Coordinates of C-alpha atoms in Angstrom, one line a residue:
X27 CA 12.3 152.9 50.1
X28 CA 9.4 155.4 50.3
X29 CA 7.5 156.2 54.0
X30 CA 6.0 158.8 55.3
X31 CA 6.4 161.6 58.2
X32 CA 4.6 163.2 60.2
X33 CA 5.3 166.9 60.3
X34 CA 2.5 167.5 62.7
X35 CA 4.1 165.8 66.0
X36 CA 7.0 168.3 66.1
X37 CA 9.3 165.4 66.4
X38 CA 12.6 166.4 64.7
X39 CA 12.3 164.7 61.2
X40 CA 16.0 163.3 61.2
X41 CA 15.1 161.7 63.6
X42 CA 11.8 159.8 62.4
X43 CA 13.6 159.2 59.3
X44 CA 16.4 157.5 62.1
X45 CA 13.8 155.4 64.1
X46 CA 12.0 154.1 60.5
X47 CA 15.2 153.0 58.7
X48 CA 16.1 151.5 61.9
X49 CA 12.5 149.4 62.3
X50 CA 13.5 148.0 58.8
X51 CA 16.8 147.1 59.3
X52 CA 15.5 145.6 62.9
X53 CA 12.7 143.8 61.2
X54 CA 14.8 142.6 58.3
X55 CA 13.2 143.9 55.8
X56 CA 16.8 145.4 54.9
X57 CA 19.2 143.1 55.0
X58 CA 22.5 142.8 55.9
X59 CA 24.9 144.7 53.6
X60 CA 22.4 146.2 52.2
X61 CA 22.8 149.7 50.1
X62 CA 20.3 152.7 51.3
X63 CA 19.3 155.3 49.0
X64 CA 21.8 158.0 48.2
X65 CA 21.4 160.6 50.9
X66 CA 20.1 163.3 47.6
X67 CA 18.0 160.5 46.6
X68 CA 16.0 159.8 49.7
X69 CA 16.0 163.3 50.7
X70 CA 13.9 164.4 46.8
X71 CA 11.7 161.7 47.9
X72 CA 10.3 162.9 51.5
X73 CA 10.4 166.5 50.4
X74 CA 13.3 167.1 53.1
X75 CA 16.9 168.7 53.1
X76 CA 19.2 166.5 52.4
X77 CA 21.2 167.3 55.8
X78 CA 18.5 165.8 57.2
X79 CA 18.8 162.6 56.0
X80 CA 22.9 162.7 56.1
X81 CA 22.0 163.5 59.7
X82 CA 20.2 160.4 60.0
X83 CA 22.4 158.0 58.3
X84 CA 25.3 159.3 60.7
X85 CA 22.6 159.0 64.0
X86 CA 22.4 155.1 63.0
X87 CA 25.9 155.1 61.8
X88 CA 26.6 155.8 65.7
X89 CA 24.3 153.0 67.0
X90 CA 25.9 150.4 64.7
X91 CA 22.8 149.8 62.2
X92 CA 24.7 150.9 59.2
X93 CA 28.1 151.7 57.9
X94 CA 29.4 153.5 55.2
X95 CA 32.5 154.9 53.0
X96 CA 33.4 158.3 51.1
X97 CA 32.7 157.6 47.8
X98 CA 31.3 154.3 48.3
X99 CA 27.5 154.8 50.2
X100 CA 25.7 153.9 53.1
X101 CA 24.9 150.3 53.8
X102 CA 23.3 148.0 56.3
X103 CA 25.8 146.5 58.9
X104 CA 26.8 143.1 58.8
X105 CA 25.7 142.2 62.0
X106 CA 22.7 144.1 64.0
X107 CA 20.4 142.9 66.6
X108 CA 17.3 141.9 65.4
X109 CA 13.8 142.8 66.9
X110 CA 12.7 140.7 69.6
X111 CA 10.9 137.8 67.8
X112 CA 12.2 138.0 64.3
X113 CA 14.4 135.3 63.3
X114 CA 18.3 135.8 63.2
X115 CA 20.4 136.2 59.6
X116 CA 21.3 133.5 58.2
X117 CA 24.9 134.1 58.4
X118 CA 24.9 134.1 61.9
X119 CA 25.4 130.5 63.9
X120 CA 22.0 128.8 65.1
X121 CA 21.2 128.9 69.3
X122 CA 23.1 126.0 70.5
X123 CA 20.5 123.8 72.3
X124 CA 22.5 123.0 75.4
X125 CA 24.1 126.4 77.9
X126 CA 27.4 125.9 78.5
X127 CA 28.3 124.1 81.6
X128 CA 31.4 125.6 83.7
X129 CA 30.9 123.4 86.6
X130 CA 34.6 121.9 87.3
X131 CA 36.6 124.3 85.4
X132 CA 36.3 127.1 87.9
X133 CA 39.7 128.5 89.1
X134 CA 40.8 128.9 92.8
X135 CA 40.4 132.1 92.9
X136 CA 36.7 132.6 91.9
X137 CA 35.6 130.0 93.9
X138 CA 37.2 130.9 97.4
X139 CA 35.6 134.6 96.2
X140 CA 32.4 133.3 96.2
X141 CA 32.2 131.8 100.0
X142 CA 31.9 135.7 101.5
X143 CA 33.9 138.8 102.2
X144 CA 33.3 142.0 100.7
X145 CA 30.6 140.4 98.1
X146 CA 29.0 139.5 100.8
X147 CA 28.5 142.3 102.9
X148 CA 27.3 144.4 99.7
X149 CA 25.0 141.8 98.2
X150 CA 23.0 140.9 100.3
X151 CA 22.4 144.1 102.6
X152 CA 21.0 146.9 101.4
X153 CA 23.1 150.3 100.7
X154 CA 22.1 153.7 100.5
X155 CA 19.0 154.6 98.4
X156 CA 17.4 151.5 99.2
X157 CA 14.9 153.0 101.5
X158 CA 16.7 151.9 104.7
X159 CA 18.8 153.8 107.4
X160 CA 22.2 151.6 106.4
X161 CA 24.3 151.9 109.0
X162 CA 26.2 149.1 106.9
X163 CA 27.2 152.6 104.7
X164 CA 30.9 154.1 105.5
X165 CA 30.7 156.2 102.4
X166 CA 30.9 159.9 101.8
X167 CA 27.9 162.1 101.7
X168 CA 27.2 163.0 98.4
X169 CA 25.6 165.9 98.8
X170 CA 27.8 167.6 100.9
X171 CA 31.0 167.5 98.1
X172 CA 32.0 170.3 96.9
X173 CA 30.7 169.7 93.1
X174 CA 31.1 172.6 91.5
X175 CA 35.1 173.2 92.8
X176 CA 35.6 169.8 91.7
X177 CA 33.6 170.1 87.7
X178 CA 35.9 173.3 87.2
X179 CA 39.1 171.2 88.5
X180 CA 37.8 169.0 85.5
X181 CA 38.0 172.0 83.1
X182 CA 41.6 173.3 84.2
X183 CA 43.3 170.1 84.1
X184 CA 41.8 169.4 80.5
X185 CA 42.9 172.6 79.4
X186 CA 46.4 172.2 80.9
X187 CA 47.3 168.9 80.0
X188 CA 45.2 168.4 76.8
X189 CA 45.3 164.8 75.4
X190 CA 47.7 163.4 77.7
X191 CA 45.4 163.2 80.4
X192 CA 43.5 161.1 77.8
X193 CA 46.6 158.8 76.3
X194 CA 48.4 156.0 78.0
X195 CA 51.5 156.9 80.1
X196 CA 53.6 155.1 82.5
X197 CA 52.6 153.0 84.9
X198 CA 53.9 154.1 88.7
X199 CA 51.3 157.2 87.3
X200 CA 50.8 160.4 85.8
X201 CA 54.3 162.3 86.8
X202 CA 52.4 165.6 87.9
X203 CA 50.3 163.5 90.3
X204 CA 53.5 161.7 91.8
X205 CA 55.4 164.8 92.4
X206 CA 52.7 166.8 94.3
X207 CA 51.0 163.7 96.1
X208 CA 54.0 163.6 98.5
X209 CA 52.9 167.1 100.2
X210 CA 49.8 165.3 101.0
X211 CA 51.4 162.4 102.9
X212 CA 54.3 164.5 104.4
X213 CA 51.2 165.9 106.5
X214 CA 51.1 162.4 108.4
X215 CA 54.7 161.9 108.6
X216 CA 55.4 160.1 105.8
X217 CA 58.6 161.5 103.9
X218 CA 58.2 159.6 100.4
X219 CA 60.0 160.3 97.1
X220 CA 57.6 159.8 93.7
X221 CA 59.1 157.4 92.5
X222 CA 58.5 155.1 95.6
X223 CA 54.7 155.6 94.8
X224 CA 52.5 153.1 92.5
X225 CA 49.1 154.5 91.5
X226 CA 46.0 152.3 92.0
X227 CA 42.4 151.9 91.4
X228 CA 41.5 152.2 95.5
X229 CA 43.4 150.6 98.4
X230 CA 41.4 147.3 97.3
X231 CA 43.5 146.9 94.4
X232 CA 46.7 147.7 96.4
X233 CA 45.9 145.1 98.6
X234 CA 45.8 143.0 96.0
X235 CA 48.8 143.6 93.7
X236 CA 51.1 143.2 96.9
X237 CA 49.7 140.1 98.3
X238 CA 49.6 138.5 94.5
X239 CA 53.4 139.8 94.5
X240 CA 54.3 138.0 98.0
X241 CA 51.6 135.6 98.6
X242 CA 51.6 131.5 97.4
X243 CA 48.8 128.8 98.1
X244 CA 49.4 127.6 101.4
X245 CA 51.4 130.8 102.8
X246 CA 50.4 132.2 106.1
X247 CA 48.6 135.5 106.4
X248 CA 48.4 137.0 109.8
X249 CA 45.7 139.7 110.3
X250 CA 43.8 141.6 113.2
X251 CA 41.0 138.4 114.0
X252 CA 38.2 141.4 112.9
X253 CA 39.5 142.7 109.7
X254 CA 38.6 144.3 106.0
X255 CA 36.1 141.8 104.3
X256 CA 38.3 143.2 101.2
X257 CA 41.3 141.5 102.4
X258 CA 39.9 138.0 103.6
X259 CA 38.5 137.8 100.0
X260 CA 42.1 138.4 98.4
X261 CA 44.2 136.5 100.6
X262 CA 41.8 133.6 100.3
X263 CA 41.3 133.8 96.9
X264 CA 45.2 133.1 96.8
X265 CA 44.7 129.8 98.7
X266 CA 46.8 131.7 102.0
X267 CA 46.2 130.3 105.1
X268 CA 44.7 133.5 107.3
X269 CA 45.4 133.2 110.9
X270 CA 43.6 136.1 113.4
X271 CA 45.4 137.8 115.9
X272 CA 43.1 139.4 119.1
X273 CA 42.2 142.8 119.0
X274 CA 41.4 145.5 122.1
X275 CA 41.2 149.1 123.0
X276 CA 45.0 149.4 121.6
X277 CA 44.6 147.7 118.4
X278 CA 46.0 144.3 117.8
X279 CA 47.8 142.6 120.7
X280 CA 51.3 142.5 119.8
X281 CA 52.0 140.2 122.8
X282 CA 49.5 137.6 121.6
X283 CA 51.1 138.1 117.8
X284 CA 54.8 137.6 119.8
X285 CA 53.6 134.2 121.1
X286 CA 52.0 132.9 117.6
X287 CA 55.8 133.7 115.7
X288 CA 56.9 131.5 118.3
X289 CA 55.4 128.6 116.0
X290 CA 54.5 130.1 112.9
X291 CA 55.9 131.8 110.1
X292 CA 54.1 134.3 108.4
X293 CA 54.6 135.4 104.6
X294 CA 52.9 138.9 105.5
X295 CA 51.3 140.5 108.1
X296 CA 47.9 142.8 107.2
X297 CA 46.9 145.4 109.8
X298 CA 45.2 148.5 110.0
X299 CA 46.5 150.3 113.3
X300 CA 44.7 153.9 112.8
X301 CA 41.3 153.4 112.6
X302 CA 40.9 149.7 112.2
X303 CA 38.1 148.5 110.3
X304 CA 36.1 147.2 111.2
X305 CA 36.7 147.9 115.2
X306 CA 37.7 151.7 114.7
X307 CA 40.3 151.1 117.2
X308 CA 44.0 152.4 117.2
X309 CA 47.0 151.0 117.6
X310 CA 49.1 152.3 120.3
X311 CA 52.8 153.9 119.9
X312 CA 54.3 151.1 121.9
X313 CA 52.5 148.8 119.7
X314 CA 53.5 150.2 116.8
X315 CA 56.9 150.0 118.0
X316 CA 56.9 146.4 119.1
X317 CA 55.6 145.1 116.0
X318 CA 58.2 146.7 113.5
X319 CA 60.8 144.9 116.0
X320 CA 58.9 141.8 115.4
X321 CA 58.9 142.2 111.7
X322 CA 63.1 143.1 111.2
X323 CA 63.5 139.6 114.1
X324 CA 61.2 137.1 112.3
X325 CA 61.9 138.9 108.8
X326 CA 58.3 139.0 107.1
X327 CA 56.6 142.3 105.4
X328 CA 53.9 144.3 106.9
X329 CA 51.1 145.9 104.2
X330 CA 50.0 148.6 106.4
X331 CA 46.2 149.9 105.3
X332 CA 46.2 153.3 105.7
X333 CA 42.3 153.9 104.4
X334 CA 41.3 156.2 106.9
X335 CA 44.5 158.4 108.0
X336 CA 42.6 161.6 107.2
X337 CA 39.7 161.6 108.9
X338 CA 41.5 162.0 113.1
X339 CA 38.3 164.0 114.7
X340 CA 39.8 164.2 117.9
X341 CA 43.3 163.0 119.9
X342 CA 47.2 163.2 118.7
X343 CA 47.9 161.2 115.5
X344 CA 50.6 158.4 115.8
X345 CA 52.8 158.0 113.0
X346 CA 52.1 155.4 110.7
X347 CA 53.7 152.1 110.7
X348 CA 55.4 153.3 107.2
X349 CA 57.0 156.4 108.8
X350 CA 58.2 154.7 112.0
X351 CA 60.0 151.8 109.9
X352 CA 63.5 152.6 109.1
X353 CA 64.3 148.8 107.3
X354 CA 61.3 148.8 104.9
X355 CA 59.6 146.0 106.4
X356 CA 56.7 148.3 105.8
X357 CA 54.4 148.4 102.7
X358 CA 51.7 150.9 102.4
X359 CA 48.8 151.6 100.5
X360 CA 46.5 154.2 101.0
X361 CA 43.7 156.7 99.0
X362 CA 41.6 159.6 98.7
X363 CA 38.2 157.0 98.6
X364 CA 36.8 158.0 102.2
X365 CA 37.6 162.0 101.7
X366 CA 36.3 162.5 98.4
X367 CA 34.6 159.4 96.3
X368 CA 34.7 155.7 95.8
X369 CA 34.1 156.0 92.8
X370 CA 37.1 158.1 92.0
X371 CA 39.3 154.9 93.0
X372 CA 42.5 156.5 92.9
X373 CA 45.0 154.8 95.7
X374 CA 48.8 153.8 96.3
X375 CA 51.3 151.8 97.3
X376 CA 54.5 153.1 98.9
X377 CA 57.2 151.0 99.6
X378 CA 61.2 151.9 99.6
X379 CA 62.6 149.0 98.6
X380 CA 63.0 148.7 94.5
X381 CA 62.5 144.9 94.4
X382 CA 59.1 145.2 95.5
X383 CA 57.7 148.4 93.6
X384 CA 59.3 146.7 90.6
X385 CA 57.1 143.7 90.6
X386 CA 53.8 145.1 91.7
X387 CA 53.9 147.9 89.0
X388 CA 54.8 144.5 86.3
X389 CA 51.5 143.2 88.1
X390 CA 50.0 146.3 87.8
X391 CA 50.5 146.4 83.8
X392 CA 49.3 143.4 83.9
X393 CA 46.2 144.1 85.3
X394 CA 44.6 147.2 83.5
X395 CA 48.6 149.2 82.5
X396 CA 47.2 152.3 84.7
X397 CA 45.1 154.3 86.4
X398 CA 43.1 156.6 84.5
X399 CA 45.0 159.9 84.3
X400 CA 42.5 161.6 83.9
X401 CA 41.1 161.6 87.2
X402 CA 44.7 162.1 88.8
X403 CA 44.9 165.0 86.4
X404 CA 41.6 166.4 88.2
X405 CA 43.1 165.3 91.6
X406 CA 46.0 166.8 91.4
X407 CA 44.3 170.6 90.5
X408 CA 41.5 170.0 93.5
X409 CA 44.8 169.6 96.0
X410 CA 46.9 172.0 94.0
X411 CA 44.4 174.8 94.3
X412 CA 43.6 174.1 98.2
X413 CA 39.9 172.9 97.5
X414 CA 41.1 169.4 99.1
X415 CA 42.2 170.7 102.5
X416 CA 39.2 173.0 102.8
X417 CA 36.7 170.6 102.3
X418 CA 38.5 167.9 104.4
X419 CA 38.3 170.8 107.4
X420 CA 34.6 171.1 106.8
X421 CA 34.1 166.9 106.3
X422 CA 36.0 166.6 109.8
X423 CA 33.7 168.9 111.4
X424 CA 30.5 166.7 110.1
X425 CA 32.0 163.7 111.1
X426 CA 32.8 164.8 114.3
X427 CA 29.4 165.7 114.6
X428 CA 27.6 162.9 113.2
X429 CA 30.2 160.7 115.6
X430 CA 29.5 162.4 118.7
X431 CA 25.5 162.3 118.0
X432 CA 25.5 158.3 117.6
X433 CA 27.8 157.8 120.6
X434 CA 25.4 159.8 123.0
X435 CA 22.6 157.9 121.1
X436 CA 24.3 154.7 122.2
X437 CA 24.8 155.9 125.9
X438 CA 20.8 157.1 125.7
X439 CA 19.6 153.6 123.9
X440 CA 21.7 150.6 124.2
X441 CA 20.9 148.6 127.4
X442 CA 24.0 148.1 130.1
X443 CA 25.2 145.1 129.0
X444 CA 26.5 145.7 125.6
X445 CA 29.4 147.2 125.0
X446 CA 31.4 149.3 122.6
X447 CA 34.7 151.2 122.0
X448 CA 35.4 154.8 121.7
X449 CA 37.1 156.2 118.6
X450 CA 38.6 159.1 117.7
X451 CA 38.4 158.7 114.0
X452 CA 37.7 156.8 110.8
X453 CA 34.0 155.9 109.7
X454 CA 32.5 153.4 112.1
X455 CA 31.8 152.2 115.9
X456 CA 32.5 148.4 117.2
X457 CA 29.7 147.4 119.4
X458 CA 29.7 143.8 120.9
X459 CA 27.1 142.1 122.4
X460 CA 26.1 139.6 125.8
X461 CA 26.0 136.2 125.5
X462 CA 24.0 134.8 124.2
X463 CA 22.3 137.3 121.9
X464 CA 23.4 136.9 118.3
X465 CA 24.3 140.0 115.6
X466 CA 22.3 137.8 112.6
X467 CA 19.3 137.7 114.8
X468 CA 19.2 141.2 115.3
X469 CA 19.5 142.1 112.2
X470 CA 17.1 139.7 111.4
X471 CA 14.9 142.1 113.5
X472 CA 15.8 145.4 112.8
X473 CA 15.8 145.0 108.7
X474 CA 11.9 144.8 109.6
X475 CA 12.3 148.2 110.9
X476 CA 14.0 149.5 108.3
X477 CA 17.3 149.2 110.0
X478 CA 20.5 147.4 108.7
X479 CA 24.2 146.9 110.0
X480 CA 27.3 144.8 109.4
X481 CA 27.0 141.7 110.9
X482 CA 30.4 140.3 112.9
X483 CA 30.8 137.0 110.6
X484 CA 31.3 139.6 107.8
X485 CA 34.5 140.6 109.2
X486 CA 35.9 137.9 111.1
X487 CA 39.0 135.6 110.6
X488 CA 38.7 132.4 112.9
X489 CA 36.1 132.8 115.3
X490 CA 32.6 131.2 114.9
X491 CA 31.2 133.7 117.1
X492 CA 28.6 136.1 115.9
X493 CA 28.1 139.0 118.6
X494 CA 29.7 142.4 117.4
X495 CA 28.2 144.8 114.9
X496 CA 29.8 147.7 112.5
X497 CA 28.0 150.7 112.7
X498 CA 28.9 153.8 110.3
X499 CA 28.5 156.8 111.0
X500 CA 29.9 158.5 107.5
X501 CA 27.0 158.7 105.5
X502 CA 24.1 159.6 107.9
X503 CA 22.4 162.7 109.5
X504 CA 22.6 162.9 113.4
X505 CA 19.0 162.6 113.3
X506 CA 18.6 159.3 111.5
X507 CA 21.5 157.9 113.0
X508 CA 19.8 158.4 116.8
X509 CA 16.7 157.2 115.2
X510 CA 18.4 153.7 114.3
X511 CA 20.4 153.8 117.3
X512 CA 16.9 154.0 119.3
X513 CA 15.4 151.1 117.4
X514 CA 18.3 148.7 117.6
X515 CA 18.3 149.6 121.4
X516 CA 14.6 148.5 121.6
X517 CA 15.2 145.1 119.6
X518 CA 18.2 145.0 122.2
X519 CA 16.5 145.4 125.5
X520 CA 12.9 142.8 123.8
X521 CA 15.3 140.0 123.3
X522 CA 17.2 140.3 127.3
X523 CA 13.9 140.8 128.3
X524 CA 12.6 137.8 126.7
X525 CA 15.8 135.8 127.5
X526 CA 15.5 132.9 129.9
X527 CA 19.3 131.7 130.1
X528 CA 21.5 133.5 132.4
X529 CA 23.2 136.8 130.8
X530 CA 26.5 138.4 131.5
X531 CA 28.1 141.4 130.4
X532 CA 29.9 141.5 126.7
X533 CA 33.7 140.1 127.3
X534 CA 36.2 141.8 127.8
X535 CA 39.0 139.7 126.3
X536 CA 39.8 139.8 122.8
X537 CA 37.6 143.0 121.4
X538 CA 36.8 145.2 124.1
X539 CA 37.8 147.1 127.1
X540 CA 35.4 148.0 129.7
X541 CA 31.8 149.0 128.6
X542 CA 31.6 152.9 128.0

């Protein structure tokens, strides 16, 4: 095997030795098992070191080209992708002519995944970095996390915990993490011991271990009637039988829930009283109260979502559900995701009672054994040396500001008749409009100008109705978010204009209290 280089190009030479051997083997020209020249050999006969070609052997030993054994040489793999257009090894099986055809052996699960939900709010609208103001967006600003506090956090933990960050461990989570991350929720009133806390990847996956732990086909689910497109997805995809409760300025309507357990028995109840997505309303104290009464009566568990605890901009926080219960009714799952990344996905369940934490975590080792210590290693240093609660102090104060700005842009821009609630924390604003303007339609409209939102059918349990819209207000600048407030008050105020049947206010029944 004799080419030659070019020492002209100031390419490295290792690696044009790399990309030539690699043509062949591509091209088939060397086979499959094939020996290559002795690294001293090849080396004599392009004039080169011979730690250049020993480099290059190991460069296509890394991409999978070739193999080879101390003592034995360096030889062709058995198996390598061929160039596009030369015809595969022999030993490998001919194309079958016909695809194969799934139709009819597709579980219960994917197929009640594919009708909507989550996948469909993220497929088919566009996110950040598309071009587009997405007010769909309830994600953290990149640019404003604190990077460099978190790449050292990295650094320390590695050099702390070594390897074990790196190996598997138990379960429930890496011991370190589960001893410190009950300071963190003793700030909101929840007194928790580690080992009442499973470690997830996100609340999404804690919302899914405990309903696959309590949920059968058929079970009744009882939700706010506007809820996480996360959990419709999981409880359908279990074959549950979701029934919507009313929502208004207080959260869900216990009294309306009261009446329902009067004729049906729930296997769990989902709510999200602080912050409810997608409404951003809160549930009240008395509420709250009520419905843990309701739970101990009619005897069913409550999975209380606490996704957005951290982020109160303004008012007194209520204790969650999970402190106020004193039975353990209440099962909670919570994360970091909305103060530092989704992509971290580090969440968890808390519950008291042994029976249940015992069969999510045998779920949860089911599943994918644990969550990546690593990351909870890096965690647990951002909290331990205070970088978490100073950047949460300065993330509150751009929320708050990037709240306020769309709120007065929605007094400024949105005609009379629509209406909206006021929130006093999380990542998003409810607005609801007059019959008999429709959320698609607008959207329809305002993705022209560069504008997108959450539709209502996105989020909604039973009703057919399509007249509320999520804004977030996480991820953008008070300027652009005034900017789509303006346009979406313009497409707003065209379509009354042009509307020839009679209009009335938004209602004020299940979603809304008087217009602000």
């Amino acid at each position: 095997m004799v080419f030659e280089l070019d020492r002209q190009n100031g390419k490295p030479l290792y690696l044009q030795i790399k990309n030539r051997i690699g043509k062949l083997i591509e091209e088939g020209t060397l086979g499959p098992s094939e020996r290559l020249p002795a690294t001293r050999d090849l080396a004599r006969s392009l004039a080169v070191n011979r730690h250049t070609v020993v480099k290059a052997y190991e460069e296509l030993e890394v991409e999978g080209k070739v193999r080879s054994g101390v003592g034995q040489g360096t030889f062709v793999a058995a198996f390598v992708r061929r160039a596009r257009g030369v015809a595969a090894d022999s030993c490998r099986a001919a194309a079958p002519v016909d695809r194969a055809d799934f139709e009819g052996l597709w579980g219960r699960s994917s197929r009640a995944l594919e009708q909507g939900g989550v996948g469909e709010l993220f497929s088919h609208l566009p996110q950040r970095g598309d071009g587009v103001t997405a007010l769909t967006s309830c994600l953290t600003s990149i640019d404003f996390f604190p990077m460099r506090e978190f790449r050292n956090c990295a650094y320390y933990a590695l050099q702390k915990y070594g390897a074990e960050l790196l190996d598997l461990g138990p379960t429930p989570g890496f011991a370190p993490f589960l001893e410190h991350l009950p300071k963190h929720l003793l700030r909101h009133g929840l007194d928790v011991e580690p080992n009442q806390i499973l470690i997830t990847c996100g609340t999404q996956q804690g919302i899914d271990l405990v309903a696959r732990t309590l949920v059968n086909p058929g079970d009744t689910v009882i939700t706010e009637e506007l809820t996480y497109p996360g959990a419709i997805s999981t409880f359908r995809s279990l074959g549950a039988e979701l029934v919507g409760v009313p929502l208004d300025a207080e959260g869900m309507k216990v009294e309306a829930l009261e009446k329902l357990l009067s004729w049906k028995k729930p296997k769990l109840l989902y709510t999200i009283p602080t912050f409810q997505n997608p409404t951003g309303t809160t549930m009240s104290v008395a509420r709250r109260k009520r419905l843990l009464e309701l739970a101990a009566l009619h005897r069913f568990p409550i999975l209380e979502d606490q996704y957005a605890n951290d982020l109160r901009l303004d008012g007194a926080a209520a204790l969650p559900l999970a402190a106020m219960d004193r039975q353990g009714w209440v099962i909670a799952v919570g994360s970091l995701s909305k103060v530092l990344f989704h992509g971290l996905r580090v969440g968890w369940i808390l519950s008291p009672i042994d029976s249940i934490r015992r069969r999510v975590v045998a779920l949860k080792q089911a599943v994918d054994l644990q969550t990546t210590y690593l990351v909870q290693g890096i965690i647990l240093e951002f909290m331990r040396r205070g970088y978490l609660e100073k950047y949460l102090k300065r993330r509150l104060i751009q929320l708050r500001a990037r709240r306020n700005a769309m709120r007065q842009a929605m007094k400024e821009y949105l005609p009379p008749q629509a209406s909206w609630y006021e929130v006093e924390g999380g990542v998003c604003y409810w607005v609801t409009l007059p019959p008999p303007l429709r959320a698609d339609e607008v959207l329809l409209e305002a993705r022209k100008r560069g504008v997108v939102f959450a539709p209502k059918n996105v989020f909604h349990v039973g009703s057919s109705a399509n007249d509320g819209m999520r804004w977030g207000f996480t991820d953008l600048t008070e300027e652009r978010s005034r900017a789509a407030v303006r346009v979406i008050g313009q497409i707003l105020r065209k379509m009354l204009a042009a509307e020839t049947r009679p209009l009335t206010a938004a209602p004020q029944t299940d979603y809304l209290r008087a217009p602000v």
